[in-house]
Structure formats: C-alpha cells, structure tokens
Amino acid sequence: MNVPLLDLQAQYVSLRDGLHQAIERVMVSQRFVLGDEVRQLESSIADYCQAKHAIACASGSDALLLALMALDIQAGDEVITTPFSFFATAAAITRLGGRPVFVDIDPQTYNLDTSRVADAITPRTKVIMPVHLYGQCAQMDPLLELGKRHRLAVVEDAAQAIGATDNERRAGSMGLVGCFSFYPTKNLGGAGDGGILTTNDDEMAQRLRRLRTHGGVTEYEHSEVGINSRLDELQAAVLRVKLPSLDEWSEERGKKAAIYSRLLHDAQLSFPLIIPYVREEGRHIFHQYVIRVPGNRDALMEHLKTRGVGTKVYYPIPLHRQECFSYLGYKEGDFPESESAARETLALPVYPELTEAQQAYVVDAIRSFPH
Ligand SMILES: Cc1ncc(COP(=O)(O)O)c(C=O)c1O
C-alpha cells in the first residue's frame, strides 16, 4: 500500500465541476486581479474567522510582511516570536530591518511558551507574533494580556490554523492582525499562492488595503510605499468553491487524528512515541498530525519510506540556527525545546480522505520498525 503525506487528487475529484465552473467564470469575465471574486472571498473569510475585515494578498508570507509594515516595524525594532516555525515567520521581521527575538516553545504544543515571553520584552519590543503551529492555537490570553500591559501589538501567524479556536475565539480574530496562507497544501488551499489578513480594526484594514497595492490612496496617488501583493481572481474563485467544505474537512482531519492517537496508543510499541497533545481550550484543525520519536526519528522516517508511507519533518532546523540569521548571535542550546522538537518530530499523512485502512497500515508500519 502507498500512503502519501497528502493526496490533493481526492479533494479535486469531489469538487471538480464546481472548480471548473469557477475558473470558467473568471475566464469569461477577463477580470484577473482584485475583482468581485476577491471581494466576496474577503467577506466570506471575515465571517468565517469572526473578524470585521479580511484583506486578501498574494501569500501567507506577504500577509506577515504587510502586517508588520502596517505596524511600522523598522530597523532595530524587536518582534518576539518562536524559533520553531516556517522560515517566513522570521523573514518577514528581518526584511523590514526588525530583529526577531526568539522565545522557546512549550514541548507539548510546539507553540510559544507563554510563560517565557515577559522576560523577552525590552524597550525596543513592538510586536508579539505567536504562530498557531500545525493547526492548534497558541495560548492567546497571556499574550494578549502582555500586549495590553506593554502596549505591544499581537500579530497571529495563523497560516496553518484557519478555523482553529482558543476559548471559542477563532484564529486571526484575537490579535490586532491575523495572517493566513492559502498555499495548496493548507487546509484551505488554492491553486497556487495566496494569503489573507484579518483584523477588527478599521484603520488597520484600510492601511493594509493600501499597502498591498503599492501604498496607493488612488491608482496614481501614493501616501507611502507599499508592495504589490494582490490576490488573483482565479485563486479567489477556487477558494470560494472550497470554503464551504472547510469545516467538514477540518472535522475529518480531527477524526483521523483521533484514530491515529487511539491506534498508536493501543499498538504497544516497543519504543517511545509521543502523540500530539490537544489543548482542551480550543479546536485543533490538524493541519499536520505530528508525532515525536526521541532518538529514532530519522530511522523511523526511512523505515516508513520503504513501506510506502509519506512523512515529513516540519521543521528540521529551528530558525535561530539558520545561516542567514547567524548575525542575530544565537547559538545551539539557546532554545533546547525547539532544538529537540526539530530532532524528534515527524508528520504522518493526514487529510480528510485518508481511509481507516490506510491509517491502520501506517500504524502497522510504525509497529514493525526494527529499532
Ligand atoms: C507558519 C507559517 N507562516 C507563514 C507561512 C507562509 O505562507 P505562504 O507559503 O503562503 O507564503 C507558512 C506557510 O507555509 C506557514 O506555515
């Protein structure tokens, strides 16, 4: 049996007609950038994320960049974030000359350890940027409280977490700005790159709209320098076809996760394997199902590959160990939890159409690992 890490074909087959009609609608309109499709997507995403505004842009990476531009991050400003994330999280900060100030993660959730954030605040701190990793919200209340107390903006990197909740609040609705990615592998993925920002703040929404179109107040009048980060109509049309299924897909992912956790628990493995921890206070949308295998991760990954099971490591090198950030002066050992997560974690295949037989096969393959 072959179990790929992700199978987008299955989703495509189920939505084929709707997708083709949507693409045709855009082709017939010959309107390709920031038109009605984008406006309607923005309105639906704002509703879905329980935010007042949604502003579409070209990618999740640009969403982060735009959010920090709108907060006037510049040389020397500090942004507190996690070193255990996708590269874009820190890159958005450094592209503006800002300084990522990393805080280690909670080893259970892989999200920012909120108890350590206060110690990282300095007079130069401008923003706290938690990442809702793998589809589970960071613990937001302590961060919002710190933000309020120190007058810092909280920006949510919710690229992996559309529809996740923390105490009934949706990802992207809690901080000043939420940043989402529509990269094809995300729970809500387009047919290419795409992203969106959410905010409840009217002025922030207006500024983000300007910044994504070169800072233009009108087409040829510019109050500031922005970037070109518009969403295509084709992407918006595709995403609009998919959005009504998103909750069902995320529920299915949650069910698959529960099945894995039960099967792995019952498998009586002869080596340590830690299943994902799910916070009681929220909804985990299982963008990834990530296990932890102390000491054996790479060998298990190799073994699963020979058995036809796709796996992936998110992320093998923590951000403070990336060569391009060596100037920040961090060294091995500075963030031990992130470093051990980078050594020990492994994502198993999870997607709504994954079958129970496939899951049983994956767990059997894990059980047969000769360590
Ligand atoms: C946590 C996180 N932040 C930011 C991004 C950037 O999103 P995009 O790939 O759409 O630029 C991603 C996407 O992979 C992500 O996982």
GROMACS .gro file of C-alpha atoms and ligand atoms in nm, residues 58-64 85-89 131-133 157-160 179-183 185-186 193-195 287 315, ligand 1:
model
   47
   58ALA     CA    1  -0.050   3.719  -0.266
   59SER     CA    2   0.074   3.475   0.001
   60GLY     CA    3   0.092   3.400   0.370
   61SER     CA    4   0.448   3.532   0.366
   62ASP     CA    5   0.324   3.863   0.229
   63ALA     CA    6   0.044   3.870   0.486
   64LEU     CA    7   0.309   3.864   0.761
   85SER     CA    8   0.815   2.771   1.261
   86PHE     CA    9   0.828   2.807   0.886
   87PHE     CA   10   1.100   3.041   0.763
   88ALA     CA   11   0.856   3.317   0.659
   89THR     CA   12   0.770   3.395   1.021
  131VAL     CA   13   0.240   3.103   1.544
  132HIS     CA   14  -0.053   2.862   1.568
  133LEU     CA   15   0.158   2.565   1.466
  157ASP     CA   16   0.072   3.385   1.231
  158ALA     CA   17  -0.234   3.173   1.161
  159ALA     CA   18  -0.103   3.041   0.829
  160GLN     CA   19  -0.167   2.681   0.940
  179CYS     CA   20  -0.218   3.625   0.880
  180PHE     CA   21  -0.328   3.326   0.675
  181SER     CA   22  -0.184   3.125   0.386
  182PHE     CA   23  -0.376   2.961   0.103
  183TYR     CA   24  -0.074   2.760  -0.013
  185THR     CA   25  -0.130   2.210   0.098
  186LYS     CA   26  -0.309   2.415   0.365
  193ASP     CA   27  -0.004   3.101  -0.383
  194GLY     CA   28  -0.243   3.320  -0.188
  195GLY     CA   29  -0.294   3.473   0.153
  287HIS     CA   30  -0.315   2.085   0.951
  315TYR     CA   31   1.091   2.181   1.079
  372LIG     C1   32   0.360   2.915   0.999
  372LIG     C2   33   0.366   2.970   0.860
  372LIG     N1   34   0.385   3.102   0.842
  372LIG     C3   35   0.388   3.156   0.719
  372LIG     C4   36   0.373   3.080   0.606
  372LIG     C5   37   0.385   3.144   0.472
  372LIG     O1   38   0.278   3.120   0.387
  372LIG     P1   39   0.297   3.113   0.228
  372LIG     O2   40   0.364   2.985   0.196
  372LIG     O3   41   0.157   3.121   0.175
  372LIG     O4   42   0.379   3.231   0.188
  372LIG     C6   43   0.350   2.943   0.619
  372LIG     C7   44   0.328   2.860   0.500
  372LIG     O5   45   0.383   2.762   0.471
  372LIG     C8   46   0.349   2.886   0.749
  372LIG     O6   47   0.332   2.754   0.766
   0.00000   0.00000   0.00000
